[in-house]
Amino acid sequence: MTMLSNCRPQLAYYTPETTGFWAGPIEVDICIYGATSAGVIAAVEAARGGRRVCLLANGAHLGGLTASGLGNTDIGNKHVIGGLAGDFYRRIGARYGKEAQWRFEPHVAAAVFRELLQEAGVVPVCGQFVEAVGKEEGRITEIRCVGGLRVRAGCYIDASYEGDLMAMAGVPFTVGREGNEVYGELLNGVQMRETHQFEFRVSPWRREGNASSGLLPGIEAGPPGLQGSGDHLVQAYNFRMCLTAGPDRVPFPRPADYRPDHYELLARYLRGGWRQLFRKFDTIPGGKTDTNNHGAVSTDFIGGSHAYPNASYHERELIYQEHVNYQQGLMWFLCHDERCPVEVRKAMGAWGLAGDEFEDTGHWPPQLYIREARRMVGDYVITEHDCRGYRQAEDSVGCGAYAMDSHNCRRVVAGDRVLNEGDVQTGGFAPYPISFRTIIPPRGSVENLLVPVCLSASHIAFGSVRMEPVFMVLGQSAAIAARRSLESNCSVQDLEYAGLRRGLEAAGQVLSVNVDDDLDRQKWEVGVV
């Protein structure tokens, strides 16, 4: 596979030349693996609490999606974003002359994350990928990274989007969609729906109307399966591009391996009259956008993410580059390919990558939007019942509030047309508590690990929980719990919740919301990411 010369690979940092050589292990109180938004906040909270902290980052990028193009924050309900997460958005606001700001430029978010780390005295160790986990009597004693770095800690937090530390430690997890019967849900498993769907017939065959010519790339031949049935498919990933139509815009690069057949579906869809290409060019300050997926064929690389959660680092690098290649090729197609209508090419040609963002990666966002990877299976699993308020956890460490949202998982043939499958967008419910048991391994598993990102949730409930502000909230709660478990000399499973709750409330976390029974729940701020 040809590597892209204008976009530094995200996972090309774990070579011996960049990881360095380590004479001995790092010994700390709390080790945080993954410098996502949750990981940065967890490290800051742990350090502010007087603990020795090690924050391990896979690459040089800090802050995950929040600092990599997702500047139009998916809030759900801003009133449940407390603690350090709330402070983060207030610091963003201060840079724009506002009390708090939920729409911002990527470089501003990155600067705030660096500021928080510097104030707390945390220096991230970059270019680290966990390779092995040492355990004794149910406790992690040491982790070893590719390149030789070893870290020994009293407690560990896996704040990565992938859950690699969790998996290597032997914690039970799942990948994919449960069938509705597993947890008594309605929106899990296979879902054929109207959202982000082809609005009229588009032929799936390489030669239109000719089944013997074979399928276009990314389309499955088989039927979608029974509605609500389970599988191991993962919703689509993409990059949240930061675009501008200003004078400093950088033209979209032509990928080294431009594949015209990847965009034939879109060419046919455009030829049929579809024109909603600019619906998710959400505005952020600086005359820029947070550009996301919209419609049947867009920036989501549908079907390209299924192998990613359990892949090796090398395999993930290839998958990552396939996503770069697809999305850069998409933008090139929309600007230059003669199959694209002239008016579309002209309109898209007025846009480009923001010239003052992501300068070390060719102005392309470095973090792939990993909407879902592994999910822990704990003693409490958040399900659709929690999201809808049919049950409420009594050991809250934060609140979820966003719509249950899954992007499409695959494309299938239905007779003589192609259809997308997997998109779900169901909201209108009030904020709900997230159980402490969803961010700790089940009893009998690992006693000194917390998992605030790849937490215990069903596929469709994770679609509500997986918002960046919530990850920050859970990252801080995980750090507070880690600190208290060390102070109490107990496992995270045996930590007294009443004391933990007092610590969470003292830190400004919002653990519940009083909702009037007569409240029109459609008034809650919900949306779709």
Coordinates of C-alpha atoms in Angstrom, one line a residue:
M1 CA 0.0 0.0 0.0
T2 CA 1.3 3.5 -0.9
M3 CA 1.8 5.7 2.1
L4 CA 0.6 9.3 1.8
S5 CA 3.5 11.7 1.7
N6 CA 1.4 14.8 2.7
C7 CA -0.2 13.3 5.8
R8 CA 1.9 11.8 8.6
P9 CA 0.5 8.5 9.6
Q10 CA -1.0 8.5 13.1
L11 CA 0.4 5.1 14.1
A12 CA 3.9 5.5 12.7
Y13 CA 5.3 6.7 16.0
Y14 CA 6.1 3.4 17.7
T15 CA 9.5 2.8 16.1
P16 CA 12.6 2.4 18.3
E17 CA 13.9 5.6 16.9
T18 CA 11.0 7.6 18.4
T19 CA 10.2 5.6 21.5
G20 CA 13.7 5.8 22.8
F21 CA 15.5 3.4 25.1
W22 CA 14.7 3.0 28.8
A23 CA 17.1 1.9 31.4
G24 CA 14.5 1.0 33.9
P25 CA 10.7 1.2 34.6
I26 CA 8.8 4.3 35.4
E27 CA 7.2 4.0 38.8
V28 CA 4.1 6.1 39.6
D29 CA 0.9 6.0 41.5
I30 CA -1.5 6.2 38.5
C31 CA -0.7 5.4 34.9
I32 CA -3.1 6.6 32.2
Y33 CA -3.0 4.9 28.8
G34 CA -4.3 7.0 26.0
A35 CA -4.1 10.8 25.6
T36 CA -7.7 11.2 24.5
S37 CA -9.8 14.0 26.0
A38 CA -10.6 11.5 28.8
G39 CA -7.0 10.6 29.3
V40 CA -5.8 14.2 29.5
I41 CA -8.5 15.1 32.0
A42 CA -7.8 12.0 34.1
A43 CA -4.1 12.8 34.2
V44 CA -4.8 16.4 35.3
E45 CA -7.2 15.3 38.0
A46 CA -4.8 12.7 39.3
A47 CA -1.8 15.1 39.4
R48 CA -3.9 17.8 41.1
G49 CA -4.7 15.3 43.8
G50 CA -1.1 14.9 44.6
R51 CA -0.4 11.6 42.9
R52 CA 2.6 10.7 40.7
V53 CA 1.2 10.4 37.2
C54 CA 2.3 8.9 33.9
L55 CA 0.3 9.7 30.8
L56 CA 1.1 7.6 27.8
A57 CA 0.1 8.9 24.3
N58 CA 0.1 6.7 21.2
G59 CA 1.4 9.6 19.0
A60 CA 2.3 13.2 19.5
H61 CA -1.4 14.3 19.3
L62 CA -3.1 15.1 22.6
G63 CA -6.8 15.5 23.3
G64 CA -8.3 13.0 20.9
L65 CA -11.2 14.1 18.7
T66 CA -11.8 17.3 20.7
A67 CA -8.5 18.6 19.4
S68 CA -8.7 16.9 16.0
G69 CA -11.6 18.6 14.2
L70 CA -14.7 17.9 16.4
G71 CA -15.1 21.5 17.2
N72 CA -18.9 21.6 17.0
T73 CA -19.3 19.8 20.4
D74 CA -22.0 17.1 20.6
I75 CA -23.4 18.2 23.9
G76 CA -26.6 16.4 24.6
N77 CA -27.3 18.7 27.5
K78 CA -24.6 21.2 28.7
H79 CA -26.0 21.4 32.2
V80 CA -24.6 17.9 33.0
I81 CA -21.1 18.7 31.9
G82 CA -19.4 19.6 35.2
G83 CA -16.0 19.4 36.9
L84 CA -12.9 19.7 34.7
A85 CA -14.9 19.1 31.6
G86 CA -16.9 22.2 32.3
D87 CA -13.7 24.1 33.1
F88 CA -12.3 23.0 29.7
Y89 CA -15.2 24.6 27.9
R90 CA -15.0 27.8 30.0
R91 CA -11.3 28.1 29.2
I92 CA -12.2 27.7 25.5
G93 CA -14.8 30.5 26.1
A94 CA -12.2 32.8 27.6
R95 CA -10.3 32.7 24.4
Y96 CA -13.3 33.8 22.5
G97 CA -14.5 36.4 25.0
K98 CA -17.4 34.3 26.2
E99 CA -18.4 32.5 29.5
A100 CA -18.2 29.1 27.8
Q101 CA -17.8 28.0 24.2
W102 CA -19.0 24.8 22.7
R103 CA -17.8 25.6 19.1
F104 CA -14.1 26.1 18.7
E105 CA -11.1 25.7 16.4
P106 CA -9.0 22.6 16.8
H107 CA -5.8 24.5 17.7
V108 CA -7.6 26.3 20.5
A109 CA -8.7 23.0 22.0
A110 CA -5.2 21.7 21.7
A111 CA -3.8 24.8 23.5
V112 CA -6.2 24.4 26.4
F113 CA -5.3 20.7 26.9
R114 CA -1.6 21.6 26.9
E115 CA -2.3 24.4 29.4
L116 CA -4.1 22.1 31.7
L117 CA -1.3 19.5 31.6
Q118 CA 1.4 22.1 32.2
E119 CA -0.5 23.6 35.2
A120 CA -0.7 20.1 36.7
G121 CA 2.9 19.3 35.9
V122 CA 2.1 16.4 33.7
V123 CA 4.5 15.7 30.8
P124 CA 3.1 13.1 28.4
V125 CA 5.2 10.3 27.2
C126 CA 4.5 10.1 23.5
G127 CA 4.8 7.3 20.9
Q128 CA 3.9 4.5 23.3
F129 CA 1.8 1.4 22.4
V130 CA 1.1 -1.2 25.1
E131 CA 2.6 -4.6 24.2
A132 CA 2.3 -6.7 27.3
V133 CA 0.6 -6.6 30.7
G134 CA 2.0 -8.1 33.9
K135 CA -0.5 -9.3 36.5
E136 CA -0.4 -10.9 39.9
E137 CA -3.4 -12.0 41.9
G138 CA -5.9 -10.0 39.8
R139 CA -3.9 -6.8 39.8
I140 CA -1.8 -5.2 37.0
T141 CA 1.7 -4.9 38.2
E142 CA 3.4 -3.5 35.1
I143 CA 2.8 -2.7 31.5
R144 CA 5.4 -2.9 28.7
C145 CA 5.2 -0.8 25.6
V146 CA 6.6 -1.4 22.1
G147 CA 10.1 -0.1 22.2
G148 CA 10.8 -1.2 25.8
L149 CA 9.2 1.3 28.1
R150 CA 7.8 -0.3 31.3
V151 CA 5.5 1.4 33.7
R152 CA 4.7 0.2 37.2
A153 CA 1.7 1.8 39.0
G154 CA -0.7 1.2 41.8
C155 CA -3.7 1.9 39.6
Y156 CA -4.2 2.1 35.8
I157 CA -6.7 3.9 33.6
D158 CA -7.3 2.8 30.0
A159 CA -8.5 6.0 28.4
S160 CA -7.8 4.9 24.8
Y161 CA -10.5 4.7 22.1
E162 CA -9.5 1.1 21.4
G163 CA -9.3 -0.5 24.9
D164 CA -5.9 -2.2 24.3
L165 CA -4.8 -2.1 27.9
M166 CA -8.2 -3.4 29.0
A167 CA -8.0 -6.3 26.5
M168 CA -4.4 -7.3 27.3
A169 CA -5.2 -7.3 31.0
G170 CA -7.9 -10.0 30.4
V171 CA -11.0 -7.9 31.0
P172 CA -14.0 -9.3 29.2
F173 CA -15.2 -7.2 26.3
T174 CA -17.3 -7.3 23.1
V175 CA -17.1 -5.9 19.6
G176 CA -20.1 -5.2 17.4
R177 CA -23.9 -5.2 17.8
E178 CA -25.8 -7.3 20.3
G179 CA -29.1 -8.7 19.1
N180 CA -32.1 -7.0 20.7
E181 CA -32.9 -10.1 22.7
V182 CA -29.7 -9.9 24.7
Y183 CA -30.8 -6.9 26.8
G184 CA -34.4 -6.5 25.8
E185 CA -33.7 -3.5 23.5
L186 CA -35.4 -2.2 20.4
L187 CA -32.7 -0.4 18.5
N188 CA -29.7 -2.8 18.6
G189 CA -28.5 -5.2 16.0
V190 CA -29.4 -4.9 12.3
Q191 CA -31.3 -1.7 11.5
M192 CA -32.7 -0.9 8.1
R193 CA -33.9 2.7 8.4
E194 CA -34.5 5.9 6.3
T195 CA -31.7 8.1 7.8
H196 CA -28.5 8.6 5.8
Q197 CA -30.1 6.3 3.2
F198 CA -30.3 6.3 -0.6
E199 CA -33.4 8.3 -1.4
F200 CA -33.9 6.7 -4.8
R201 CA -32.7 3.6 -6.6
V202 CA -29.0 3.4 -7.3
S203 CA -27.5 0.4 -9.0
P204 CA -24.9 -1.6 -7.0
W205 CA -23.3 -3.2 -10.0
R206 CA -20.1 -2.1 -11.8
R207 CA -22.1 -1.8 -15.0
E208 CA -25.5 -0.3 -14.1
G209 CA -28.3 -2.9 -14.2
N210 CA -25.9 -5.8 -15.0
A211 CA -25.5 -8.1 -12.0
S212 CA -23.0 -10.3 -13.9
S213 CA -20.5 -7.4 -13.9
G214 CA -20.0 -7.7 -10.1
L215 CA -20.5 -5.3 -7.2
L216 CA -18.9 -1.9 -6.7
P217 CA -16.4 -1.7 -3.8
G218 CA -17.8 -1.8 -0.3
I219 CA -21.1 -3.5 -1.1
E220 CA -22.1 -6.9 0.3
A221 CA -24.0 -9.3 -1.8
G222 CA -26.0 -10.9 0.9
P223 CA -29.3 -9.7 2.5
P224 CA -29.0 -7.5 5.6
G225 CA -30.4 -10.2 8.0
L226 CA -33.3 -10.0 10.4
Q227 CA -34.1 -6.6 11.9
G228 CA -32.6 -6.5 15.4
S229 CA -30.3 -9.5 15.0
G230 CA -26.8 -9.3 16.3
D231 CA -23.4 -9.3 14.5
H232 CA -19.8 -8.2 15.0
L233 CA -19.9 -5.2 12.7
V234 CA -18.7 -1.7 13.7
Q235 CA -20.2 1.6 12.7
A236 CA -18.3 3.7 10.2
Y237 CA -15.4 5.9 11.0
N238 CA -14.3 9.2 9.4
F239 CA -12.2 12.3 9.9
R240 CA -13.8 15.5 11.2
M241 CA -12.2 17.9 8.6
C242 CA -11.6 21.5 9.5
L243 CA -12.4 23.4 6.3
T244 CA -12.4 27.0 5.2
A245 CA -13.4 29.0 2.2
G246 CA -11.0 31.8 3.1
P247 CA -7.8 32.9 1.3
D248 CA -5.6 30.7 3.4
R249 CA -7.4 27.5 2.4
V250 CA -5.2 24.6 1.3
P251 CA -6.5 22.6 -1.8
F252 CA -7.6 19.1 -1.1
P253 CA -4.7 16.8 -1.9
R254 CA -5.0 14.0 -4.5
P255 CA -4.3 10.8 -2.6
A256 CA -1.4 8.7 -3.9
D257 CA -3.8 5.8 -4.6
Y258 CA -6.9 7.6 -6.0
R259 CA -9.5 4.9 -6.7
P260 CA -12.2 6.2 -9.1
D261 CA -14.5 3.2 -8.5
H262 CA -14.8 4.0 -4.8
Y263 CA -16.9 7.1 -5.9
E264 CA -19.0 5.6 -8.6
L265 CA -22.0 5.2 -6.2
L266 CA -21.8 8.9 -5.4
A267 CA -21.4 9.8 -9.1
R268 CA -24.7 7.9 -9.8
Y269 CA -26.4 9.4 -6.8
L270 CA -25.4 12.9 -7.9
R271 CA -26.5 12.2 -11.5
G272 CA -29.9 11.3 -10.1
G273 CA -30.2 14.7 -8.5
W274 CA -29.0 14.4 -4.9
R275 CA -27.3 17.7 -3.8
Q276 CA -27.2 17.7 0.1
L277 CA -23.4 17.8 0.1
F278 CA -23.0 20.8 2.4
R279 CA -25.5 19.9 5.2
K280 CA -22.8 19.0 7.8
F281 CA -20.4 21.9 7.2
D282 CA -21.1 23.1 10.7
T283 CA -19.6 26.5 11.4
I284 CA -17.0 27.2 14.1
P285 CA -15.1 30.4 14.8
G286 CA -12.4 31.7 12.4
G287 CA -14.5 31.2 9.3
K288 CA -14.0 27.4 9.5
T289 CA -16.1 24.3 9.7
D290 CA -16.3 21.0 11.6
T291 CA -17.3 18.9 8.6
N292 CA -19.0 15.6 9.3
N293 CA -20.7 12.8 7.4
H294 CA -24.1 13.5 5.8
G295 CA -26.2 11.4 3.4
A296 CA -26.0 8.0 1.8
V297 CA -22.4 8.5 0.5
S298 CA -20.2 10.9 2.4
T299 CA -17.1 11.0 4.5
D300 CA -17.9 7.8 6.5
F301 CA -15.9 4.9 5.1
I302 CA -18.8 2.4 5.4
G303 CA -17.5 -1.1 6.0
G304 CA -13.9 0.0 6.5
S305 CA -13.8 -0.2 10.3
H306 CA -14.8 -3.8 11.1
A307 CA -11.3 -5.2 11.6
Y308 CA -10.0 -2.2 13.5
P309 CA -10.9 -2.9 17.1
N310 CA -8.9 -6.2 17.4
A311 CA -6.3 -5.4 14.8
S312 CA -2.5 -5.2 15.5
Y313 CA -0.9 -1.8 15.5
H314 CA 0.5 -2.4 12.0
E315 CA -2.9 -3.5 10.7
R316 CA -4.5 -0.5 12.2
E317 CA -2.0 1.7 10.5
L318 CA -3.1 0.2 7.2
I319 CA -6.8 0.7 8.1
Y320 CA -6.0 4.3 9.1
Q321 CA -4.4 5.0 5.8
E322 CA -7.3 3.4 3.9
H323 CA -9.6 5.9 5.7
V324 CA -7.2 8.8 4.8
N325 CA -7.1 7.6 1.2
Y326 CA -10.9 7.2 0.9
Q327 CA -11.8 10.6 2.4
Q328 CA -9.1 12.6 0.6
G329 CA -10.1 10.8 -2.6
L330 CA -13.7 11.8 -1.9
M331 CA -12.8 15.4 -1.7
W332 CA -10.7 15.2 -4.8
F333 CA -13.6 13.5 -6.6
L334 CA -16.0 16.3 -5.6
C335 CA -13.5 19.0 -6.8
H336 CA -12.0 17.4 -10.0
D337 CA -13.6 14.2 -11.3
E338 CA -15.6 14.8 -14.5
R339 CA -18.3 12.4 -13.3
C340 CA -19.2 15.0 -10.7
P341 CA -21.6 17.7 -11.9
V342 CA -19.9 21.0 -12.8
E343 CA -21.8 23.0 -10.3
V344 CA -20.8 20.6 -7.5
R345 CA -17.2 20.8 -8.5
K346 CA -17.3 24.6 -8.6
A347 CA -19.0 24.8 -5.2
M348 CA -16.7 22.3 -3.5
G349 CA -13.6 23.9 -5.1
A350 CA -14.3 27.1 -3.1
W351 CA -13.4 25.1 0.0
G352 CA -10.1 23.7 1.3
L353 CA -8.3 22.5 4.4
A354 CA -7.7 25.3 7.0
G355 CA -4.1 26.5 6.5
D356 CA -3.5 27.2 10.2
E357 CA -4.7 23.8 11.5
F358 CA -2.8 20.5 11.8
E359 CA 0.3 21.9 10.2
D360 CA 2.4 18.9 11.1
T361 CA 0.1 16.5 9.3
G362 CA -0.5 18.3 6.1
H363 CA -3.5 20.2 7.5
W364 CA -5.4 16.9 7.8
P365 CA -6.8 16.0 11.3
P366 CA -4.5 13.4 12.9
Q367 CA -7.1 11.5 14.9
L368 CA -9.4 9.0 13.1
Y369 CA -12.9 9.3 14.5
I370 CA -13.1 5.8 16.2
R371 CA -16.8 6.0 17.0
E372 CA -16.8 2.6 18.6
A373 CA -14.3 -0.2 19.1
R374 CA -14.1 -2.6 22.0
R375 CA -16.6 -2.3 24.8
M376 CA -16.1 -3.7 28.3
V377 CA -18.6 -6.2 29.6
G378 CA -18.9 -5.3 33.3
D379 CA -21.2 -6.1 36.2
Y380 CA -23.5 -3.2 35.0
V381 CA -24.1 -2.7 31.3
I382 CA -25.7 0.6 30.1
T383 CA -28.5 -0.3 27.7
E384 CA -31.4 1.4 26.0
H385 CA -33.3 1.1 29.2
D386 CA -30.9 3.5 30.9
C387 CA -31.1 6.0 28.0
R388 CA -34.8 6.0 28.0
G389 CA -35.0 6.4 31.8
Y390 CA -36.7 3.0 32.4
R391 CA -34.0 2.3 35.0
Q392 CA -31.6 4.5 36.8
A393 CA -28.2 3.5 38.3
E394 CA -27.7 4.5 41.9
D395 CA -23.9 4.7 41.8
S396 CA -23.6 7.6 39.2
V397 CA -20.2 8.9 38.1
G398 CA -21.6 11.3 35.5
C399 CA -24.5 11.6 33.1
G400 CA -25.2 10.8 29.5
A401 CA -27.7 12.9 27.6
Y402 CA -27.2 12.5 23.9
A403 CA -29.4 10.7 21.4
M404 CA -28.9 7.0 20.8
D405 CA -26.8 7.3 17.6
S406 CA -25.2 4.8 15.4
H407 CA -23.8 5.5 11.9
N408 CA -24.2 3.0 9.1
C409 CA -22.3 -0.3 9.4
R410 CA -22.5 -1.6 5.8
R411 CA -24.0 -1.4 2.3
V412 CA -26.1 -4.3 1.0
V413 CA -27.9 -5.3 -2.2
A414 CA -31.7 -5.2 -2.1
G415 CA -33.0 -6.4 -5.4
D416 CA -31.6 -4.1 -8.0
R417 CA -30.5 -1.3 -5.7
V418 CA -28.1 -0.6 -2.9
L419 CA -29.1 0.3 0.6
N420 CA -27.2 1.4 3.7
E421 CA -27.7 -0.5 7.0
G422 CA -27.1 0.4 10.6
D423 CA -27.9 4.1 11.0
V424 CA -30.0 4.9 14.1
Q425 CA -30.9 8.4 15.5
T426 CA -33.3 8.3 18.4
G427 CA -33.4 11.1 21.1
G428 CA -35.8 13.1 23.1
F429 CA -35.0 11.6 26.5
A430 CA -33.7 13.3 29.6
P431 CA -30.1 13.0 31.0
Y432 CA -29.5 9.7 32.8
P433 CA -26.9 8.5 35.3
I434 CA -23.9 6.4 34.3
S435 CA -23.1 3.7 36.8
F436 CA -19.7 3.5 38.4
R437 CA -19.8 -0.2 37.6
T438 CA -19.6 0.6 33.9
I439 CA -16.1 2.0 34.1
I440 CA -14.6 -0.8 36.3
P441 CA -14.0 -4.4 35.3
P442 CA -16.4 -7.0 36.7
R443 CA -15.6 -8.7 40.0
G444 CA -13.1 -11.5 39.6
S445 CA -11.4 -9.7 36.8
V446 CA -8.8 -6.9 37.3
E447 CA -8.8 -5.0 40.6
N448 CA -6.8 -1.8 39.8
L449 CA -8.0 -0.7 36.4
L450 CA -10.6 1.8 35.3
V451 CA -12.0 2.2 31.7
P452 CA -13.8 5.5 31.1
V453 CA -13.9 5.3 27.3
C454 CA -14.4 1.7 26.3
L455 CA -16.9 1.4 29.1
S456 CA -19.6 -1.3 29.7
A457 CA -22.5 -0.5 27.4
S458 CA -24.5 -2.1 24.6
H459 CA -23.9 -1.0 21.1
I460 CA -26.9 1.3 20.9
A461 CA -26.4 2.8 24.4
F462 CA -22.8 3.4 23.7
G463 CA -24.0 5.5 20.8
S464 CA -25.5 7.9 23.4
V465 CA -22.6 7.8 25.9
R466 CA -19.7 8.2 23.4
M467 CA -19.6 12.0 23.4
E468 CA -16.4 13.8 24.1
P469 CA -17.7 15.9 27.0
V470 CA -18.9 12.7 28.7
F471 CA -15.6 11.0 28.1
M472 CA -14.0 13.9 29.9
V473 CA -16.4 13.7 32.8
L474 CA -15.8 9.9 33.1
G475 CA -12.0 10.4 32.8
Q476 CA -12.1 12.7 35.9
S477 CA -14.4 10.4 37.8
A478 CA -12.0 7.5 37.0
A479 CA -9.0 9.4 38.3
I480 CA -10.9 10.3 41.5
A481 CA -11.8 6.7 42.0
A482 CA -8.3 5.5 41.3
R483 CA -6.9 7.9 43.9
R484 CA -9.5 6.9 46.5
S485 CA -8.8 3.2 45.9
L486 CA -5.1 3.8 46.6
E487 CA -5.9 5.7 49.7
S488 CA -8.2 3.0 50.9
N489 CA -5.9 0.2 49.8
C490 CA -8.8 -1.6 48.2
S491 CA -9.8 -2.8 44.8
V492 CA -11.9 -0.5 42.6
Q493 CA -14.7 -3.0 43.0
D494 CA -14.6 -2.7 46.8
L495 CA -14.5 1.1 46.8
E496 CA -17.2 2.6 49.0
Y497 CA -19.5 4.5 46.7
A498 CA -20.8 7.0 49.4
G499 CA -17.3 8.3 49.9
L500 CA -16.6 8.3 46.2
R501 CA -19.7 10.3 45.6
R502 CA -18.7 12.9 48.1
G503 CA -15.4 13.2 46.2
L504 CA -17.1 13.5 42.8
E505 CA -19.5 16.2 44.1
A506 CA -16.6 18.1 45.6
A507 CA -15.0 18.1 42.2
G508 CA -18.1 19.6 40.6
Q509 CA -19.3 16.5 38.9
V510 CA -23.0 16.5 38.0
L511 CA -24.4 13.0 39.0
S512 CA -28.1 13.4 38.5
V513 CA -30.7 15.7 37.1
N514 CA -34.2 16.3 38.5
V515 CA -36.7 15.9 35.7
D516 CA -40.3 17.0 36.2
D517 CA -42.7 14.2 35.2
D518 CA -44.6 16.6 32.9
L519 CA -41.4 17.8 31.1
D520 CA -41.7 17.8 27.4
R521 CA -38.6 15.6 26.8
Q522 CA -38.2 16.9 23.2
K523 CA -36.9 20.1 24.8
W524 CA -33.7 18.5 25.9
E525 CA -30.8 19.4 23.8
V526 CA -30.1 16.4 21.6
G527 CA -28.6 16.0 18.2
V528 CA -26.8 13.5 16.0
V529 CA -23.0 13.1 15.5

